[in-house]
């Protein structure tokens, strides 16, 4: 199921474009078949027009059903799926040579050095946030949030807005999970809820992905948060 959702998210725009093209084509066929059925005089001609009309309506209904299924899966089912975090598993190398045991002082020194890793909040993020247009209000960049129900506040204010979605991901990963989506532009902040109960505490990115009415992507607004246990 998760593989299917990931595939649908990756090719979401192309799927909508393809289904939209099919819909336009068969809307035209429905109109033509309807006109032929209305103007037909002979019985056989009328039956043929009726069959073409039924076929066109069936394909049109199927395309609409597929588009609705895509929207429901991406907007509602995907955010409800529990996120899984794969932990690295060490691989035993049978051909590796044995290494001598280090003294405890060296081990302690190495451990101290290993903990000096950069905080994700200090890393440069995508410069796509625009005040009053596309921006995160809450949580602030680098903020710590308690695991559970996290309140999200953001602004998406675009005159010709097509739709937007907000997602989360982890540093070093190209996988983004959709939390929810919308298509309402607002000058004031909008509020949503992010359920993090199933997430491993640690550093995460939040991003706003916005498309205008012509499906042109806008600069992606990214912020960083750290999930901690209550």
Tab-separated table of C-alpha atoms in Angstrom:
chain	number	residue	atom	x	y	z
A	1	UNK	CA	0.000	0.000	0.000
A	2	UNK	CA	2.776	2.443	0.925
A	3	UNK	CA	4.573	1.719	-2.367
A	4	UNK	CA	1.372	2.552	-4.268
A	5	UNK	CA	0.891	5.791	-2.324
A	6	UNK	CA	4.522	6.785	-2.955
A	7	UNK	CA	4.074	6.121	-6.695
A	8	UNK	CA	0.874	8.184	-6.830
A	9	UNK	CA	2.552	11.066	-4.972
A	10	UNK	CA	5.588	11.025	-7.261
A	11	UNK	CA	3.558	11.153	-10.473
A	12	UNK	CA	0.586	13.110	-9.083
A	13	UNK	CA	0.764	15.977	-11.596
A	14	UNK	CA	1.210	13.657	-14.574
A	15	UNK	CA	-1.712	11.487	-13.486
A	16	UNK	CA	-4.003	14.502	-13.218
A	17	UNK	CA	-2.791	15.794	-16.593
A	18	UNK	CA	-3.387	12.445	-18.296
A	19	UNK	CA	-6.851	12.003	-16.771
A	20	UNK	CA	-7.707	15.602	-17.667
A	21	UNK	CA	-6.720	14.982	-21.287
A	22	UNK	CA	-8.827	11.830	-21.423
A	23	UNK	CA	-11.731	13.720	-19.858
A	24	UNK	CA	-11.592	16.531	-22.436
A	25	UNK	CA	-11.396	14.044	-25.306
A	26	UNK	CA	-14.406	12.065	-24.152
A	27	UNK	CA	-16.445	15.134	-23.256
A	28	UNK	CA	-16.164	16.053	-26.925
A	29	UNK	CA	-17.174	12.516	-27.916
A	30	UNK	CA	-20.190	12.686	-25.594
A	31	UNK	CA	-21.326	15.949	-27.195
A	32	UNK	CA	-20.879	14.582	-30.732
A	33	UNK	CA	-22.683	11.315	-29.922
A	34	UNK	CA	-25.506	13.188	-28.196
A	35	UNK	CA	-26.036	15.435	-31.212
A	36	UNK	CA	-25.979	12.433	-33.557
A	37	UNK	CA	-28.507	10.608	-31.373
A	38	UNK	CA	-30.843	13.611	-31.316
A	39	UNK	CA	-30.712	14.172	-35.077
A	40	UNK	CA	-30.746	10.532	-36.181
A	41	UNK	CA	-33.846	9.434	-38.063
A	42	UNK	CA	-33.404	5.738	-38.731
A	43	UNK	CA	-33.514	3.142	-35.980
A	44	UNK	CA	-30.121	1.525	-36.669
A	45	UNK	CA	-28.444	4.915	-36.890
A	46	UNK	CA	-30.043	5.896	-33.595
A	47	UNK	CA	-28.883	2.671	-31.904
A	48	UNK	CA	-25.300	3.172	-33.120
A	49	UNK	CA	-25.286	6.738	-31.783
A	50	UNK	CA	-26.682	5.519	-28.481
A	51	UNK	CA	-23.909	2.904	-28.155
A	52	UNK	CA	-21.236	5.531	-28.855
A	53	UNK	CA	-22.829	7.825	-26.298
A	54	UNK	CA	-22.887	5.069	-23.664
A	55	UNK	CA	-19.237	4.164	-24.309
A	56	UNK	CA	-18.096	7.791	-24.077
A	57	UNK	CA	-20.039	8.340	-20.847
A	58	UNK	CA	-18.563	5.167	-19.322
A	59	UNK	CA	-14.974	6.218	-20.090
A	60	UNK	CA	-15.667	9.733	-18.810
A	61	UNK	CA	-17.089	8.364	-15.556
A	62	UNK	CA	-14.079	6.052	-15.159
A	63	UNK	CA	-11.633	8.955	-15.628
A	64	UNK	CA	-13.526	11.016	-13.046
A	65	UNK	CA	-13.506	8.084	-10.602
A	66	UNK	CA	-9.746	7.606	-11.031
A	67	UNK	CA	-9.104	11.320	-10.472
A	68	UNK	CA	-11.251	11.253	-7.329
A	69	UNK	CA	-9.415	8.163	-6.068
A	70	UNK	CA	-6.051	9.866	-6.648
A	71	UNK	CA	-7.181	12.927	-4.689
A	72	UNK	CA	-8.555	10.895	-1.766
A	73	UNK	CA	-5.465	8.674	-1.522
A	74	UNK	CA	-3.016	11.600	-1.600
A	75	UNK	CA	-4.976	14.044	0.569
A	76	UNK	CA	-6.539	11.759	3.195
A	77	UNK	CA	-5.144	8.212	3.129
A	78	UNK	CA	-1.449	9.126	2.792
A	79	UNK	CA	-1.305	11.398	5.884
A	80	UNK	CA	-3.071	8.714	7.954
A	81	UNK	CA	-0.491	6.030	7.166
A	82	UNK	CA	2.070	5.522	9.964
A	83	UNK	CA	5.518	6.670	8.957
A	84	UNK	CA	8.219	4.037	9.196
A	85	UNK	CA	11.830	4.758	9.918
A	86	UNK	CA	14.348	2.212	8.778
A	87	UNK	CA	17.252	1.765	11.179
A	88	UNK	CA	20.595	0.893	9.616
A	89	UNK	CA	21.572	-2.739	10.188
A	90	UNK	CA	25.261	-3.494	10.440
A	91	UNK	CA	26.571	-6.016	7.918
A	92	UNK	CA	29.058	-8.617	9.079
A	93	UNK	CA	32.145	-8.687	6.861
A	94	UNK	CA	33.644	-12.169	7.180
A	95	UNK	CA	36.753	-11.172	5.193
A	96	UNK	CA	37.608	-8.182	7.326
A	97	UNK	CA	40.721	-8.421	9.458
A	98	UNK	CA	40.460	-8.091	13.199
A	99	UNK	CA	41.281	-4.696	14.671
A	100	UNK	CA	42.965	-4.253	18.039
A	101	UNK	CA	40.872	-3.050	20.954
A	102	UNK	CA	41.436	0.626	21.705
A	103	UNK	CA	42.190	1.814	25.233
A	104	UNK	CA	39.242	3.183	27.162
A	105	UNK	CA	40.691	6.732	26.989
A	106	UNK	CA	40.785	6.593	23.184
A	107	UNK	CA	37.253	5.230	23.028
A	108	UNK	CA	35.986	8.012	25.295
A	109	UNK	CA	37.774	10.642	23.205
A	110	UNK	CA	36.350	9.219	19.974
A	111	UNK	CA	32.844	9.137	21.434
A	112	UNK	CA	33.136	12.755	22.500
A	113	UNK	CA	34.217	13.747	18.988
A	114	UNK	CA	31.428	11.711	17.392
A	115	UNK	CA	28.743	13.627	19.288
A	116	UNK	CA	29.864	16.928	17.783
A	117	UNK	CA	27.516	16.799	14.791
A	118	UNK	CA	25.867	19.888	13.311
A	119	UNK	CA	22.305	20.671	14.346
A	120	UNK	CA	19.840	20.455	11.483
A	121	UNK	CA	18.479	23.871	12.375
A	122	UNK	CA	21.837	25.413	11.402
A	123	UNK	CA	21.801	23.898	7.929
A	124	UNK	CA	20.799	26.184	5.011
A	125	UNK	CA	17.234	25.542	3.851
A	126	UNK	CA	15.501	26.182	0.538
A	127	UNK	CA	15.054	29.924	0.067
A	128	UNK	CA	11.432	29.726	-1.022
A	129	UNK	CA	9.548	31.294	1.884
A	130	UNK	CA	7.952	34.654	1.060
A	131	UNK	CA	6.506	36.745	3.887
A	132	UNK	CA	2.761	37.169	3.570
A	133	UNK	CA	2.632	34.939	0.508
A	134	UNK	CA	4.098	31.487	1.162
A	135	UNK	CA	5.505	31.082	4.672
A	136	UNK	CA	5.476	29.035	7.867
A	137	UNK	CA	4.205	30.839	10.971
A	138	UNK	CA	4.399	27.948	13.425
A	139	UNK	CA	6.510	26.050	14.304
A	140	UNK	CA	9.422	28.433	13.941
A	141	UNK	CA	12.579	27.202	12.256
A	142	UNK	CA	14.555	24.892	14.556
A	143	UNK	CA	11.774	24.739	17.155
A	144	UNK	CA	11.293	21.698	19.381
A	145	UNK	CA	7.804	20.185	19.394
A	146	UNK	CA	6.409	17.470	21.638
A	147	UNK	CA	5.553	14.163	20.016
A	148	UNK	CA	1.809	13.883	19.476
A	149	UNK	CA	-0.538	16.439	17.957
A	150	UNK	CA	1.485	19.355	16.557
A	151	UNK	CA	-0.242	22.589	15.528
A	152	UNK	CA	0.858	23.948	12.148
A	153	UNK	CA	0.247	27.554	11.108
A	154	UNK	CA	1.106	28.833	7.650
A	155	UNK	CA	0.137	31.339	4.970
A	156	UNK	CA	-0.626	30.492	1.345
A	157	UNK	CA	-1.728	33.697	-0.373
A	158	UNK	CA	-1.695	33.391	-4.166
A	159	UNK	CA	-4.080	35.181	-6.537
A	160	UNK	CA	-4.281	32.310	-9.036
A	161	UNK	CA	-3.749	29.448	-6.603
A	162	UNK	CA	-4.216	25.961	-8.002
A	163	UNK	CA	-3.546	23.909	-4.902
A	164	UNK	CA	-1.004	23.450	-2.129
A	165	UNK	CA	0.158	20.633	0.111
A	166	UNK	CA	2.378	20.427	3.160
A	167	UNK	CA	4.743	17.528	3.754
A	168	UNK	CA	7.424	16.303	6.131
A	169	UNK	CA	10.742	14.584	5.506
A	170	UNK	CA	14.025	13.795	7.215
A	171	UNK	CA	17.512	15.185	6.602
A	172	UNK	CA	19.440	13.222	3.995
A	173	UNK	CA	16.290	11.650	2.507
A	174	UNK	CA	14.458	12.515	-0.717
A	175	UNK	CA	11.226	10.925	0.557
A	176	UNK	CA	8.472	13.370	1.512
A	177	UNK	CA	5.184	12.319	3.120
A	178	UNK	CA	2.095	14.451	2.492
A	179	UNK	CA	0.298	15.611	5.637
A	180	UNK	CA	-2.679	17.235	3.885
A	181	UNK	CA	-3.564	19.513	0.963
A	182	UNK	CA	-5.869	22.398	0.126
A	183	UNK	CA	-6.867	24.869	-2.573
A	184	UNK	CA	-8.008	27.948	-0.624
A	185	UNK	CA	-5.868	31.089	-0.728
A	186	UNK	CA	-5.930	33.298	2.369
A	187	UNK	CA	-4.168	36.472	3.484
A	188	UNK	CA	-4.410	35.296	7.094
A	189	UNK	CA	-2.725	32.277	8.627
A	190	UNK	CA	-4.306	28.857	8.253
A	191	UNK	CA	-4.173	26.205	10.972
A	192	UNK	CA	-3.744	22.448	10.657
A	193	UNK	CA	-2.706	19.498	12.830
A	194	UNK	CA	0.234	17.143	12.301
A	195	UNK	CA	0.033	13.792	14.111
A	196	UNK	CA	3.568	12.702	15.041
A	197	UNK	CA	2.712	9.821	17.389
A	198	UNK	CA	4.157	7.229	14.986
A	199	UNK	CA	7.324	9.189	14.161
A	200	UNK	CA	10.723	8.538	15.706
A	201	UNK	CA	11.835	11.590	17.740
A	202	UNK	CA	14.492	13.594	15.946
A	203	UNK	CA	15.003	16.246	13.277
A	204	UNK	CA	12.493	16.759	10.473
A	205	UNK	CA	11.782	19.183	7.652
A	206	UNK	CA	8.368	20.690	6.911
A	207	UNK	CA	7.730	22.120	3.463
A	208	UNK	CA	4.947	23.955	1.636
A	209	UNK	CA	4.522	22.937	-2.009
A	210	UNK	CA	2.360	25.409	-3.945
A	211	UNK	CA	1.098	25.250	-7.548
A	212	UNK	CA	-0.668	28.082	-9.353
A	213	UNK	CA	-3.746	27.767	-11.534
A	214	UNK	CA	-1.610	26.738	-14.533
A	215	UNK	CA	0.167	24.002	-12.523
A	216	UNK	CA	3.364	26.061	-12.367
A	217	UNK	CA	5.322	25.247	-9.185
A	218	UNK	CA	6.111	28.103	-6.811
A	219	UNK	CA	9.292	28.287	-4.685
A	220	UNK	CA	9.151	25.603	-1.990
A	221	UNK	CA	9.062	26.951	1.573
A	222	UNK	CA	10.932	24.725	4.047
A	223	UNK	CA	11.379	24.926	7.809
A	224	UNK	CA	13.009	22.584	10.306
A	225	UNK	CA	11.675	21.128	13.553
A	226	UNK	CA	12.846	18.673	16.173
A	227	UNK	CA	10.367	16.186	17.632
A	228	UNK	CA	11.050	15.345	21.279
A	229	UNK	CA	9.329	13.013	23.716
A	230	UNK	CA	6.930	14.625	26.203
